[in-house]
């Protein structure tokens, strides 16, 4: 049982380049999330999708776009990467209601 | 912004002692509360969830919730060096969707 799978695990981008972080879950969860984690800042919510076909901004959405491709997949796109987007990105998913979220293994992104 | 506050630590306890981790939250309508453990370089993993006032025990872990005081805590009994990690408090707000995290408390259990 894979759970939540993120690709890639590591990525180095140059300033201005674009890329898409992929996330897929096989737990039939309705809700999916993208977080970034920076030293001393904890986990900050970028975007979330309560259900297939819906997306909402979190605490730090600027510079990012998301797509809920289907129930399994939720991607995060950086259109023009900036050094301030250097971070560890986590995708997570949860079932309907007030249930816990399960995390992927993370993507370590460096923008130079 | 719905705030979740934790002391950053580090909290240092000797092996075998009780570690007490605390968390406060600002959204009075919050409905569900979670504790995650995160080892360095790894992703967060769920330890405990709690939904109603009182205590919930699971092995060496006890979560405590007081909605009137907007306070949730995690007790780790018989702490082990393998418990050394960052502990994240997470709160699901009134909307029922967004899950907001505190910045985490670093715990160090010394042999």
CSV table of C-alpha atoms in Angstrom, one decimal:
chain,number,residue,atom,x,y,z
A,1,UNK,CA,0.0,0.0,0.0
A,2,UNK,CA,1.8,3.1,-1.2
A,3,UNK,CA,-0.3,5.8,0.6
A,4,UNK,CA,0.7,9.2,-0.7
A,5,UNK,CA,3.4,9.3,-3.3
A,6,UNK,CA,5.3,12.5,-4.4
A,7,UNK,CA,7.6,13.0,-7.3
A,8,UNK,CA,10.3,14.1,-7.5
A,9,UNK,CA,12.1,13.7,-4.2
A,10,UNK,CA,14.8,16.3,-5.0
A,11,UNK,CA,14.9,19.1,-7.5
A,12,UNK,CA,17.2,22.0,-8.2
A,13,UNK,CA,15.8,24.8,-10.3
A,14,UNK,CA,17.2,28.1,-11.7
A,15,UNK,CA,15.4,31.3,-10.9
A,16,UNK,CA,12.6,31.8,-13.4
A,17,UNK,CA,12.3,28.1,-14.4
A,18,UNK,CA,8.9,26.4,-14.0
A,19,UNK,CA,8.1,22.9,-12.7
A,20,UNK,CA,5.3,20.8,-11.4
A,21,UNK,CA,5.3,18.7,-8.3
A,22,UNK,CA,3.2,15.6,-8.6
A,23,UNK,CA,1.2,13.9,-5.8
A,24,UNK,CA,-1.0,10.8,-5.9
A,25,UNK,CA,-2.8,8.9,-3.2
A,26,UNK,CA,-4.3,5.5,-3.3
A,27,UNK,CA,-6.5,5.7,-0.2
A,28,UNK,CA,-9.6,6.9,-1.9
A,29,UNK,CA,-9.4,10.2,0.1
A,30,UNK,CA,-11.5,13.2,-0.9
A,31,UNK,CA,-9.2,15.9,0.5
A,32,UNK,CA,-5.7,16.7,-0.5
A,33,UNK,CA,-3.2,19.4,0.6
A,34,UNK,CA,0.1,21.0,-0.3
A,35,UNK,CA,2.3,22.3,2.5
A,36,UNK,CA,5.8,23.8,2.6
A,37,UNK,CA,8.1,23.5,5.5
A,38,UNK,CA,10.9,25.9,6.2
A,39,UNK,CA,13.2,26.0,9.2
A,40,UNK,CA,11.5,27.8,12.2
A,41,UNK,CA,8.3,28.2,10.2
A,42,UNK,CA,6.6,24.9,10.6
A,43,UNK,CA,4.2,23.5,8.0
A,44,UNK,CA,2.4,26.2,6.1
A,45,UNK,CA,-0.6,25.4,3.9
A,46,UNK,CA,-0.2,26.5,0.3
A,47,UNK,CA,-3.4,25.1,-1.3
A,48,UNK,CA,-5.9,22.4,-0.5
A,49,UNK,CA,-8.7,20.6,-2.3
A,50,UNK,CA,-11.6,19.5,-0.2
A,51,UNK,CA,-12.9,17.3,-3.0
A,52,UNK,CA,-12.4,16.5,-6.7
A,53,UNK,CA,-13.1,19.6,-8.7
A,54,UNK,CA,-12.5,22.2,-5.9
A,55,UNK,CA,-9.3,24.0,-4.8
A,56,UNK,CA,-8.8,26.7,-2.2
A,57,UNK,CA,-6.0,28.9,-1.1
A,58,UNK,CA,-4.2,28.3,2.1
A,59,UNK,CA,-1.9,30.6,4.1
A,60,UNK,CA,0.9,31.1,1.5
A,61,UNK,CA,-0.5,30.6,-2.1
A,62,UNK,CA,1.4,33.4,-3.9
A,63,UNK,CA,3.6,32.0,-6.7
A,64,UNK,CA,1.9,28.7,-6.9
A,65,UNK,CA,-1.0,27.1,-8.8
A,66,UNK,CA,-2.6,23.7,-8.3
A,67,UNK,CA,-4.7,21.3,-10.2
A,68,UNK,CA,-6.9,18.5,-8.8
A,69,UNK,CA,-6.6,16.3,-11.9
A,70,UNK,CA,-8.9,13.6,-10.5
A,71,UNK,CA,-9.6,12.1,-7.1
A,72,UNK,CA,-6.2,10.5,-6.8
A,73,UNK,CA,-3.9,13.3,-8.1
A,74,UNK,CA,-3.2,16.8,-6.9
A,75,UNK,CA,-0.3,18.7,-8.5
A,76,UNK,CA,1.5,21.9,-7.5
A,77,UNK,CA,3.0,24.2,-10.2
A,78,UNK,CA,5.7,26.9,-9.8
A,79,UNK,CA,5.4,29.0,-12.9
A,80,UNK,CA,8.5,31.1,-12.3
A,81,UNK,CA,10.6,29.8,-9.5
A,82,UNK,CA,12.2,32.2,-7.0
A,83,UNK,CA,14.8,31.6,-4.3
A,84,UNK,CA,12.2,32.2,-1.7
A,85,UNK,CA,10.5,29.1,-2.8
A,86,UNK,CA,13.4,26.9,-1.7
A,87,UNK,CA,11.7,24.6,0.8
A,88,UNK,CA,10.6,21.1,1.5
A,89,UNK,CA,7.1,20.5,0.0
A,90,UNK,CA,4.7,17.9,1.4
A,91,UNK,CA,1.6,16.6,-0.1
A,92,UNK,CA,-1.1,15.1,2.2
A,93,UNK,CA,-4.5,13.6,2.0
A,94,UNK,CA,-7.4,12.9,4.3
A,95,UNK,CA,-10.8,11.2,4.1
A,96,UNK,CA,-14.1,13.1,4.4
A,97,UNK,CA,-14.8,14.9,7.7
A,98,UNK,CA,-12.5,15.7,10.7
A,99,UNK,CA,-10.0,12.9,10.0
A,100,UNK,CA,-6.3,12.9,10.2
A,101,UNK,CA,-4.1,13.6,7.2
A,102,UNK,CA,-1.4,11.3,5.8
A,103,UNK,CA,1.7,12.7,4.3
A,104,UNK,CA,3.9,11.9,1.4
A,105,UNK,CA,7.7,11.6,1.7
A,106,UNK,CA,8.3,15.2,0.6
A,107,UNK,CA,10.1,17.0,-2.2
A,108,UNK,CA,13.2,19.0,-1.4
A,109,UNK,CA,13.3,21.9,-3.8
A,110,UNK,CA,16.2,24.3,-4.2
A,111,UNK,CA,16.0,27.4,-6.3
A,112,UNK,CA,19.3,29.0,-7.2
B,1,UNK,CA,-5.2,33.3,10.0
B,2,UNK,CA,-6.1,30.5,12.4
B,3,UNK,CA,-3.1,30.2,14.8
B,4,UNK,CA,-1.7,27.2,16.4
B,5,UNK,CA,1.0,27.9,19.0
B,6,UNK,CA,3.7,25.6,20.4
B,7,UNK,CA,6.9,26.2,22.3
B,8,UNK,CA,9.8,25.5,20.0
B,9,UNK,CA,11.9,24.0,22.6
B,10,UNK,CA,14.2,22.1,22.7
B,11,UNK,CA,12.5,20.2,25.6
B,12,UNK,CA,15.1,18.0,27.2
B,13,UNK,CA,14.0,15.1,29.4
B,14,UNK,CA,15.9,12.1,30.8
B,15,UNK,CA,15.2,8.6,29.6
B,16,UNK,CA,12.2,7.1,31.5
B,17,UNK,CA,10.7,10.5,32.4
B,18,UNK,CA,7.4,12.0,31.3
B,19,UNK,CA,7.6,14.5,28.5
B,20,UNK,CA,4.8,17.1,28.4
B,21,UNK,CA,4.1,19.0,25.1
B,22,UNK,CA,1.6,21.8,24.9
B,23,UNK,CA,-0.3,23.5,22.2
B,24,UNK,CA,-2.9,26.4,22.1
B,25,UNK,CA,-5.1,27.4,19.2
B,26,UNK,CA,-7.1,30.5,18.3
B,27,UNK,CA,-10.1,29.2,16.4
B,28,UNK,CA,-12.8,28.4,19.1
B,29,UNK,CA,-14.8,26.5,16.5
B,30,UNK,CA,-12.0,23.9,15.9
B,31,UNK,CA,-13.3,20.4,15.8
B,32,UNK,CA,-10.4,18.0,15.6
B,33,UNK,CA,-6.9,17.9,17.0
B,34,UNK,CA,-3.8,15.8,16.1
B,35,UNK,CA,-0.3,15.2,17.2
B,36,UNK,CA,2.3,14.3,14.6
B,37,UNK,CA,5.9,13.2,15.1
B,38,UNK,CA,8.6,14.2,12.6
B,39,UNK,CA,12.1,12.9,12.6
B,40,UNK,CA,14.8,15.0,11.0
B,41,UNK,CA,14.6,14.7,7.2
B,42,UNK,CA,11.4,12.7,7.3
B,43,UNK,CA,7.7,13.4,6.8
B,44,UNK,CA,5.2,13.9,9.7
B,45,UNK,CA,3.6,10.7,11.0
B,46,UNK,CA,0.4,10.7,13.1
B,47,UNK,CA,0.7,9.7,16.7
B,48,UNK,CA,-2.7,10.7,18.2
B,49,UNK,CA,-6.0,12.3,17.3
B,50,UNK,CA,-8.5,13.7,19.8
B,51,UNK,CA,-12.0,15.1,19.2
B,52,UNK,CA,-13.7,15.6,22.5
B,53,UNK,CA,-12.7,17.1,25.9
B,54,UNK,CA,-10.7,14.9,28.2
B,55,UNK,CA,-7.9,12.4,27.9
B,56,UNK,CA,-7.2,9.8,25.3
B,57,UNK,CA,-4.5,7.2,25.9
B,58,UNK,CA,-2.7,5.0,23.4
B,59,UNK,CA,0.2,3.0,24.8
B,60,UNK,CA,2.8,5.5,26.2
B,61,UNK,CA,1.0,8.4,24.7
B,62,UNK,CA,-1.9,10.5,26.2
B,63,UNK,CA,-3.5,13.4,24.5
B,64,UNK,CA,-5.5,15.9,26.5
B,65,UNK,CA,-8.0,18.4,25.2
B,66,UNK,CA,-9.6,21.3,26.9
B,67,UNK,CA,-11.8,23.2,24.4
B,68,UNK,CA,-12.8,25.9,26.9
B,69,UNK,CA,-9.2,26.8,27.4
B,70,UNK,CA,-8.3,26.1,23.7
B,71,UNK,CA,-5.5,23.9,24.8
B,72,UNK,CA,-4.3,20.5,23.8
B,73,UNK,CA,-1.4,18.6,25.2
B,74,UNK,CA,0.6,15.4,24.6
B,75,UNK,CA,2.2,13.3,27.4
B,76,UNK,CA,4.8,10.7,26.6
B,77,UNK,CA,5.4,8.3,29.5
B,78,UNK,CA,8.6,6.4,30.0
B,79,UNK,CA,10.4,8.5,27.3
B,80,UNK,CA,12.9,6.8,25.2
B,81,UNK,CA,15.8,8.2,23.1
B,82,UNK,CA,13.9,7.0,20.1
B,83,UNK,CA,11.2,9.6,21.0
B,84,UNK,CA,13.6,12.4,20.2
B,85,UNK,CA,11.9,14.2,17.3
B,86,UNK,CA,9.9,17.3,16.6
B,87,UNK,CA,6.3,17.1,17.7
B,88,UNK,CA,3.7,19.0,15.6
B,89,UNK,CA,0.3,20.0,16.8
B,90,UNK,CA,-2.4,20.2,14.1
B,91,UNK,CA,-5.9,21.7,14.4
B,92,UNK,CA,-8.7,21.3,11.9
B,93,UNK,CA,-10.8,24.5,12.0
B,94,UNK,CA,-14.5,25.2,11.9
B,95,UNK,CA,-14.6,24.8,8.1
B,96,UNK,CA,-13.6,21.2,8.4
B,97,UNK,CA,-11.1,21.3,5.6
B,98,UNK,CA,-7.9,23.2,6.2
B,99,UNK,CA,-5.5,21.5,8.7
B,100,UNK,CA,-3.3,24.1,10.4
B,101,UNK,CA,0.0,23.2,12.1
B,102,UNK,CA,2.0,24.7,14.9
B,103,UNK,CA,5.7,25.3,14.4
B,104,UNK,CA,6.5,22.2,16.4
B,105,UNK,CA,8.3,21.4,19.6
B,106,UNK,CA,11.7,19.7,19.5
B,107,UNK,CA,12.0,16.9,22.1
B,108,UNK,CA,15.4,15.5,23.2
B,109,UNK,CA,15.4,12.4,25.4
B,110,UNK,CA,18.8,11.9,27.0
B,111,UNK,CA,20.0,8.4,28.0
